[in-house]
PDB file of C-alpha atoms in Angstrom:
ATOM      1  CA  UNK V   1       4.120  39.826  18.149  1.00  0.00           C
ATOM      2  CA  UNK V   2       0.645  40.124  19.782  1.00  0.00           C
ATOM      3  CA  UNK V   3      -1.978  37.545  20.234  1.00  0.00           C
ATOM      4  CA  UNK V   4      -5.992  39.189  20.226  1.00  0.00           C
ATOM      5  CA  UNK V   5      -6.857  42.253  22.117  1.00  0.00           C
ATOM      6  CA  UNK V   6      -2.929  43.205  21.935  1.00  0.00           C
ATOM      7  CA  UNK V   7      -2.140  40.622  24.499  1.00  0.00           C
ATOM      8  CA  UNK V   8       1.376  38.531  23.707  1.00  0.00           C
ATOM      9  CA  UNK V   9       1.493  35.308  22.045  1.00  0.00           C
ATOM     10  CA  UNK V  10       3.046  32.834  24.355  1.00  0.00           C
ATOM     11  CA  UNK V  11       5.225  30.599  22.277  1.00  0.00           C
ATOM     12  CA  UNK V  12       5.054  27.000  22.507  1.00  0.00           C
ATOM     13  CA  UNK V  13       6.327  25.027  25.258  1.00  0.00           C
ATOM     14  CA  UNK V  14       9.469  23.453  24.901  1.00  0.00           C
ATOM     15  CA  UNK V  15       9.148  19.805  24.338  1.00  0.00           C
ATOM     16  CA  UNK V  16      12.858  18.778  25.593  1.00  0.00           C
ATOM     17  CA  UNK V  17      14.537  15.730  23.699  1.00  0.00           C
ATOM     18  CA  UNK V  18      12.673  13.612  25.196  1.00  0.00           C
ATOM     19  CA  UNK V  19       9.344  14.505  23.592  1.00  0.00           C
ATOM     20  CA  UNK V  20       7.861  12.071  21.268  1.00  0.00           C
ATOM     21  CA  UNK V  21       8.284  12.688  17.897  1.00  0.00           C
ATOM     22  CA  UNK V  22       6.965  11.246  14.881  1.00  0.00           C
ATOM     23  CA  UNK V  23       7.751  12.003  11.548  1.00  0.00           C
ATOM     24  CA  UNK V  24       5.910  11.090   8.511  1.00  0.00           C
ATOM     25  CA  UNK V  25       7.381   8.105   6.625  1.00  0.00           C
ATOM     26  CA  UNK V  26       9.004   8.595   3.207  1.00  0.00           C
ATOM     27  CA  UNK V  27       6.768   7.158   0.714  1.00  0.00           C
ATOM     28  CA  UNK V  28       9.382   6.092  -1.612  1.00  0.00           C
ATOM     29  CA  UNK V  29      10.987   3.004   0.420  1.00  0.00           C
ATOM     30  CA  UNK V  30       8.945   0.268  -0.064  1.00  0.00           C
ATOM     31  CA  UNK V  31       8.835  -3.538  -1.289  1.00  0.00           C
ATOM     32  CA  UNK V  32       6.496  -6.159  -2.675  1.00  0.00           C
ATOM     33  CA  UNK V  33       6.846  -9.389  -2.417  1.00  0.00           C
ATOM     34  CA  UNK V  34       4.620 -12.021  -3.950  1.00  0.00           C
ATOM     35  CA  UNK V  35       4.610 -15.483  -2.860  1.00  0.00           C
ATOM     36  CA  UNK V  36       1.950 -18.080  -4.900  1.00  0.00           C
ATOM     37  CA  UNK V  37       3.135 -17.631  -8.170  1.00  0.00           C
ATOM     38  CA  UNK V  38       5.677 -18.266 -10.913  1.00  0.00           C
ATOM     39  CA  UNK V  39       7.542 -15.280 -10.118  1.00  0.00           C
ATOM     40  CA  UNK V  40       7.599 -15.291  -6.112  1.00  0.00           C
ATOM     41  CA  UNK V  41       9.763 -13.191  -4.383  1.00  0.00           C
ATOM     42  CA  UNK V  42      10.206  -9.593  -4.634  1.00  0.00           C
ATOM     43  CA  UNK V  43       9.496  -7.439  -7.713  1.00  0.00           C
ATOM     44  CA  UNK V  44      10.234  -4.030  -8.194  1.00  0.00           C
ATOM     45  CA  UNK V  45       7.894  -0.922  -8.846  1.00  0.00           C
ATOM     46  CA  UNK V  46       7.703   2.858  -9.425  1.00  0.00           C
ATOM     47  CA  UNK V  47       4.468   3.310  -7.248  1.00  0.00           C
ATOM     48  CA  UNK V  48       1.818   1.044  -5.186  1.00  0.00           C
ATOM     49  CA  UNK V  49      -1.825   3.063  -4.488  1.00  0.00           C
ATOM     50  CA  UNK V  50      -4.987   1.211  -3.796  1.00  0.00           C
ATOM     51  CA  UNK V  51      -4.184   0.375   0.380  1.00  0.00           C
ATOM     52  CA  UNK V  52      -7.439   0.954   1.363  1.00  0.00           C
ATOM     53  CA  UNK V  53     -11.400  -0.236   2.186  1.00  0.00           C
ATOM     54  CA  UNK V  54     -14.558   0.710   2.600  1.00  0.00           C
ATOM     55  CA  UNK V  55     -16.904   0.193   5.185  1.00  0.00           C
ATOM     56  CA  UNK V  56     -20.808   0.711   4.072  1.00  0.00           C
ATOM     57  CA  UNK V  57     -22.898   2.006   6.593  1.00  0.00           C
ATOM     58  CA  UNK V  58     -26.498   1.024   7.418  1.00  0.00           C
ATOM     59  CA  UNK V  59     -28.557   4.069   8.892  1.00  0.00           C
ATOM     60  CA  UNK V  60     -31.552   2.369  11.329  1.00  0.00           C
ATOM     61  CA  UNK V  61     -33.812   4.154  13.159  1.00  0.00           C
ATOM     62  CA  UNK V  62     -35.336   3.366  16.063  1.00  0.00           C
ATOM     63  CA  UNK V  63     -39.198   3.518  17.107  1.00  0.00           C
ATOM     64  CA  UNK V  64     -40.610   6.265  18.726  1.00  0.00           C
ATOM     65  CA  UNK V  65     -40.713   8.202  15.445  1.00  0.00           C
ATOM     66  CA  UNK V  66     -37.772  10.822  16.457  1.00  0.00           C
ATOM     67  CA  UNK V  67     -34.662  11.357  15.048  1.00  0.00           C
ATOM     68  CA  UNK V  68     -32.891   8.828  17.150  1.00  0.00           C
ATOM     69  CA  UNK V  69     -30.965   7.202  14.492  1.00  0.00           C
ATOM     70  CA  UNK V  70     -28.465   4.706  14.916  1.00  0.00           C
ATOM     71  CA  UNK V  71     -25.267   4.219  12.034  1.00  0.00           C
ATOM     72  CA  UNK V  72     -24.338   0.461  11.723  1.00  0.00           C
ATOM     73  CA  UNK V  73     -21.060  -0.842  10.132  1.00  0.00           C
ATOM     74  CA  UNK V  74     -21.822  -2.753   7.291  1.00  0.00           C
ATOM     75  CA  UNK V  75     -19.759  -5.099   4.864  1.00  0.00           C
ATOM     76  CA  UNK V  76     -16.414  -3.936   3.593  1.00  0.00           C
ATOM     77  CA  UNK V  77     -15.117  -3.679   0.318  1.00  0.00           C
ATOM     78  CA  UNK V  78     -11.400  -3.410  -0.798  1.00  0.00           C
ATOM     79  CA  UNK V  79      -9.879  -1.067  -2.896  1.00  0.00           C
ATOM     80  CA  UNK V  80      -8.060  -2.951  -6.030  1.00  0.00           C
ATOM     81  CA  UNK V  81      -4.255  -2.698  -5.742  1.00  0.00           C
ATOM     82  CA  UNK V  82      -1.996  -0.504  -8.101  1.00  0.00           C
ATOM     83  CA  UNK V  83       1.172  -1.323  -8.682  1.00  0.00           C
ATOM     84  CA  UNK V  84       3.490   0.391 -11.807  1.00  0.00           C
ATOM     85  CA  UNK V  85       6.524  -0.063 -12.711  1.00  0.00           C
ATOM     86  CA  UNK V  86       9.000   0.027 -15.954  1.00  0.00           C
ATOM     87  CA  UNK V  87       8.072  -2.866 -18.315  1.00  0.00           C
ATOM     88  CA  UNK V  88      10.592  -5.627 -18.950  1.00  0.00           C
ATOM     89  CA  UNK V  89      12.188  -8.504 -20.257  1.00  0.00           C
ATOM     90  CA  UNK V  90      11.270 -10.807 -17.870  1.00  0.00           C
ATOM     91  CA  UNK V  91       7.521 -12.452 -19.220  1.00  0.00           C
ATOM     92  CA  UNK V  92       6.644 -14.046 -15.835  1.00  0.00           C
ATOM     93  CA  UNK V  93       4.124 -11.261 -14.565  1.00  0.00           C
ATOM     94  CA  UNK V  94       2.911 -10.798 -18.181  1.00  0.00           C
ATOM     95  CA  UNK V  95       2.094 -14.389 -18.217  1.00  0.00           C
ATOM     96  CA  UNK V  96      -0.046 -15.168 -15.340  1.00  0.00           C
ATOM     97  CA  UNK V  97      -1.692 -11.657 -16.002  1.00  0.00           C
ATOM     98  CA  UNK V  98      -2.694 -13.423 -19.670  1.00  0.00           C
ATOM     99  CA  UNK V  99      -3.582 -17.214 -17.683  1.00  0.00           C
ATOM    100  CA  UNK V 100      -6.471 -15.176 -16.283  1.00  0.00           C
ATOM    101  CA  UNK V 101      -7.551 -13.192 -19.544  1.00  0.00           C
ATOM    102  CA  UNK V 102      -7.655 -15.865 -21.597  1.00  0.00           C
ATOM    103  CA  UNK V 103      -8.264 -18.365 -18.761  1.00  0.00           C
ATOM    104  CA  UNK V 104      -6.102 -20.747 -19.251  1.00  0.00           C
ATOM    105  CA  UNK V 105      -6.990 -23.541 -16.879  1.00  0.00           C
ATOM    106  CA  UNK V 106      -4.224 -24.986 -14.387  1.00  0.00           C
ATOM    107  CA  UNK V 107      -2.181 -21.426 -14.781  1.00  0.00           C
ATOM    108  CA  UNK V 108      -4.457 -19.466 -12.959  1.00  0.00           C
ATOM    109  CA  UNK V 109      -3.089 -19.255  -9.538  1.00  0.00           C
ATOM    110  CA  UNK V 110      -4.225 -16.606  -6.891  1.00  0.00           C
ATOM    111  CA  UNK V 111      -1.407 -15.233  -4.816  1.00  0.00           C
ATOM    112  CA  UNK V 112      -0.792 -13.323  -1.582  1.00  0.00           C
ATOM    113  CA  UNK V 113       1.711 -11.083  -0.851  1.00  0.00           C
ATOM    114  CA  UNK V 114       3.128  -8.028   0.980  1.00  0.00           C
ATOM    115  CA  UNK V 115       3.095  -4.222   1.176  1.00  0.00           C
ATOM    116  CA  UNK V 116       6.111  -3.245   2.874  1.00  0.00           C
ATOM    117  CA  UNK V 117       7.257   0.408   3.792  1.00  0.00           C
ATOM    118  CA  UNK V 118      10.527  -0.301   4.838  1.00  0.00           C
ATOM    119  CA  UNK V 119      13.285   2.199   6.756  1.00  0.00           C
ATOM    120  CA  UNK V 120      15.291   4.476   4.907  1.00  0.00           C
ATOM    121  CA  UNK V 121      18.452   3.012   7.304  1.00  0.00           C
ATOM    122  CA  UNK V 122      19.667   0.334   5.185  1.00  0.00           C
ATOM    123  CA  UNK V 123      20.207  -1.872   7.814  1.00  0.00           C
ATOM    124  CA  UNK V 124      17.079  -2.269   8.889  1.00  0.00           C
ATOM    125  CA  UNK V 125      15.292  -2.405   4.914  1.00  0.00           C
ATOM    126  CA  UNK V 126      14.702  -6.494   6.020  1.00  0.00           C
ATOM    127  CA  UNK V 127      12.697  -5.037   9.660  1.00  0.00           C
ATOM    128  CA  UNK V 128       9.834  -3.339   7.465  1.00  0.00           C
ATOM    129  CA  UNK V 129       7.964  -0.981   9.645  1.00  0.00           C
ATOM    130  CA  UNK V 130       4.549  -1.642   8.897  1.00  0.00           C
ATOM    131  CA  UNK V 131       3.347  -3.992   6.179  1.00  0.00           C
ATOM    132  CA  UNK V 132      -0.146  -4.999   4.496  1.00  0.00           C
ATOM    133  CA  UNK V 133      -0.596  -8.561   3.597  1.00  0.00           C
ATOM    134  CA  UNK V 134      -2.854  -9.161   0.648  1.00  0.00           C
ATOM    135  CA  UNK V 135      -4.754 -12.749   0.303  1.00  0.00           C
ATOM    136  CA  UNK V 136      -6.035 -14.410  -2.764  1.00  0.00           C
ATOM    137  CA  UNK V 137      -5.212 -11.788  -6.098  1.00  0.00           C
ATOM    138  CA  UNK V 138      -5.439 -12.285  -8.949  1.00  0.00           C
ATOM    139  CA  UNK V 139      -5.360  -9.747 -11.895  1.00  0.00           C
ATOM    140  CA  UNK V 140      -8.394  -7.462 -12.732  1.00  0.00           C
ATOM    141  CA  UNK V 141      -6.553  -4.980 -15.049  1.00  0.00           C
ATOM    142  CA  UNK V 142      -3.654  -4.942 -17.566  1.00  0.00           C
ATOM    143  CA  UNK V 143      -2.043  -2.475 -19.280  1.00  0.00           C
ATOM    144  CA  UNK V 144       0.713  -0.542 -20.898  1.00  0.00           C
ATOM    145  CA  UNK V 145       1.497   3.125 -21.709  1.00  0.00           C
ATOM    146  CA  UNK V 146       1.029   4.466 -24.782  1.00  0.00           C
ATOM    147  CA  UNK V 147       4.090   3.205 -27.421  1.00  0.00           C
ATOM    148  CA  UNK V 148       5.324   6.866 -29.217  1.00  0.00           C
ATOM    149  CA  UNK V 149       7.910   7.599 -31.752  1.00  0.00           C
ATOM    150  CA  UNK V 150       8.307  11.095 -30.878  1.00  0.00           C
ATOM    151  CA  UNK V 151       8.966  10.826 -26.894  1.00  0.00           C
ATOM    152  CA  UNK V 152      11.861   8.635 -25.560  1.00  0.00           C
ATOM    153  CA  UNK V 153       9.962   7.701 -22.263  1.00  0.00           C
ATOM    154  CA  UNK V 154       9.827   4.462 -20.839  1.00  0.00           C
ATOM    155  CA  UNK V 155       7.253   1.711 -21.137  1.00  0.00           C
ATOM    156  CA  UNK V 156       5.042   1.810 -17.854  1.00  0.00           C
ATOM    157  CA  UNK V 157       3.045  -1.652 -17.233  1.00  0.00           C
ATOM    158  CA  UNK V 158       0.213  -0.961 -14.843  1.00  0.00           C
ATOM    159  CA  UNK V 159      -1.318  -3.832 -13.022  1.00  0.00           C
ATOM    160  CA  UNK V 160      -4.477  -3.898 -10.781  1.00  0.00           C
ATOM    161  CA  UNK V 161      -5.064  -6.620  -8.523  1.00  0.00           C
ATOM    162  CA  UNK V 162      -8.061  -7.967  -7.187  1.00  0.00           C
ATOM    163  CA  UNK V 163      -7.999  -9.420  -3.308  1.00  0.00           C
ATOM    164  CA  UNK V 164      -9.805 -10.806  -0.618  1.00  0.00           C
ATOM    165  CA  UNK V 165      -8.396  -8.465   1.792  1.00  0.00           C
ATOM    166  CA  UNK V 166      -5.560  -7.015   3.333  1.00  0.00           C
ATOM    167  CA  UNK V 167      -3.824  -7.514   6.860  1.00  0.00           C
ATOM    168  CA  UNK V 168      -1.775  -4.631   8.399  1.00  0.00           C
ATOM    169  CA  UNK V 169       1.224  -5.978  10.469  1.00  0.00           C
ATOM    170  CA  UNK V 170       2.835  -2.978  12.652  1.00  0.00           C
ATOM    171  CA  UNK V 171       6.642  -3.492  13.614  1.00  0.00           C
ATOM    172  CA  UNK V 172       7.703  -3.445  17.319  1.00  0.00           C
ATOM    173  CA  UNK V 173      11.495  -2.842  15.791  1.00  0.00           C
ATOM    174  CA  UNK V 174      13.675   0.424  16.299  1.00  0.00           C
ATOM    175  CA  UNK V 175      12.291   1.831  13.617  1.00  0.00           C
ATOM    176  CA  UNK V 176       9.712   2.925  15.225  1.00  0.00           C
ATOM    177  CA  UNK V 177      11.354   4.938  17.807  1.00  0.00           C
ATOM    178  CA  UNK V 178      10.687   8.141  19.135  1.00  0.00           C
ATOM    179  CA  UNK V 179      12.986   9.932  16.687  1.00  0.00           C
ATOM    180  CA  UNK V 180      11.262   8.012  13.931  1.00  0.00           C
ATOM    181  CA  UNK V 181      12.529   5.756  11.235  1.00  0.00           C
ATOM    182  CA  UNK V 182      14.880   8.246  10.293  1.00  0.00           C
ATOM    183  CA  UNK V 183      17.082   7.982  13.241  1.00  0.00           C
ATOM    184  CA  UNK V 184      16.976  11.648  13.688  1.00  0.00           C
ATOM    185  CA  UNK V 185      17.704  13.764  16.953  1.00  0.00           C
ATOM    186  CA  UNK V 186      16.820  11.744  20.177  1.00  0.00           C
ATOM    187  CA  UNK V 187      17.637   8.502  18.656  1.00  0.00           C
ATOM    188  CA  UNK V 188      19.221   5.780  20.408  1.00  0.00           C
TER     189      UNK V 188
END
C-alpha cells in the first residue's frame, strides 16, 4: 500500500492495553424512574428521545462600524421528552396524563424524574452511568397508535413531557473504565 507520491503508508501506532478506550454506549439499556406522582418508581419503555436544549444566540456588534461582532449566549429552551412504550393495563399514567387535559384540579401534579443509561453488566444496572434528571413535567402530548383490524401489532402510547429542565449526573463508578461499560479487553 502507498501513501501520496508512492511513498508508504505508515500504519498506526500501536496503542498497547493500556490505551484509553472508549466505546460508545448501547442505547438500549436504560431506565426511567418517576418520582411525584401516582405511579412513582420505575416504568418501562421501548424508546426515550427529546435529551436535549437549545441555547439562542444574540449577535452584537460593537462600535467602530467593522465587522467585529461578538455571539452572546442567550436563554435556553428544552426539548420536550419522548418516551414510548407498549400500552397497558395499568391506568395510572393514562390518568394523570387526562388530570391535565381536562384539568382536573388537585390531580394535577408535576413530577421529576430520571434518565438513566445504565451498564449492560447486570450487576452494576443500579450504578447508572450517566443520568439526566428532569424537574417539574407535566404532560404536553398524548397519544396512541393507530387501532387496525388487519395488522396484529401492538398498541404504542406515546407521551411527551413538558419540563423545566434537565440535570446531567456523570458516574465516577467502574463503568466508566477505560475498557468501557462493557468490561471489554483491559478491564479490571
Amino acid at each position: 500500500m502507498s501513501g501520496t507520491k508512492g511513498e508508504p503508508v505508515k500504519a498506526p501506532p500501536d496503542l498497547g492495553p493500556t490505551a484509553e478506550r472508549r466505546d460508545p454506549l448501547p442505547a438500549f439499556v436504560f431506565k426511567v424512574t418517576f418520582t411525584e406522582v401516582p405511579f412513582a418508581g420505575e416504568l418501562f419503555f421501548r424508546s426515550v428521545s427529546g435529551i436535549g436544549y437549545d441555547i439562542k444566540t444574540e449577535d452584537t456588534r460593537e462600535g467602530g462600524g467593522g465587522s467585529n461582532g461578538k455571539r452572546l449566549p442567550g436563554p435556553v429552551t428544552w426539548s420536550n421528552l419522548s418516551f414510548k412504550r407498549g400500552f397497558t393495563q395499568d391506568p395510572r399514567l393514562l390518568e394523570w396524563c387526562n388530570a391535565w387535559a381536562n384539568r382536573l384540579a388537585g390531580q394535577m401534579a408535576r413530577t421529576d424524574g430520571t434518565i438513566a443509561l445504565v451498564s449492560m453488566d447486570p450487576k452494576l444496572r443500579d450504578a447508572p452511568i450517566y443520568s439526566w434528571k428532569f424537574k417539574r413535567a407535566f404532560p404536553a402530548k398524548l397519544s396512541l397508535s393507530e387501532f387496525d383490524a388487519s395488522k396484529s401489532d401492538i398498541v404504542i402510547e406515546s407521551l411527551d413531557l413538558a419540563h423545566e429542565g434537565l440535570e446531567l449526573e456523570i458516574s465516577a463508578s467502574k463503568a466508566l473504565s477505560p475498557a468501557g461499560p462493557s468490561g471489554g479487553p483491559g478491564a479490571p
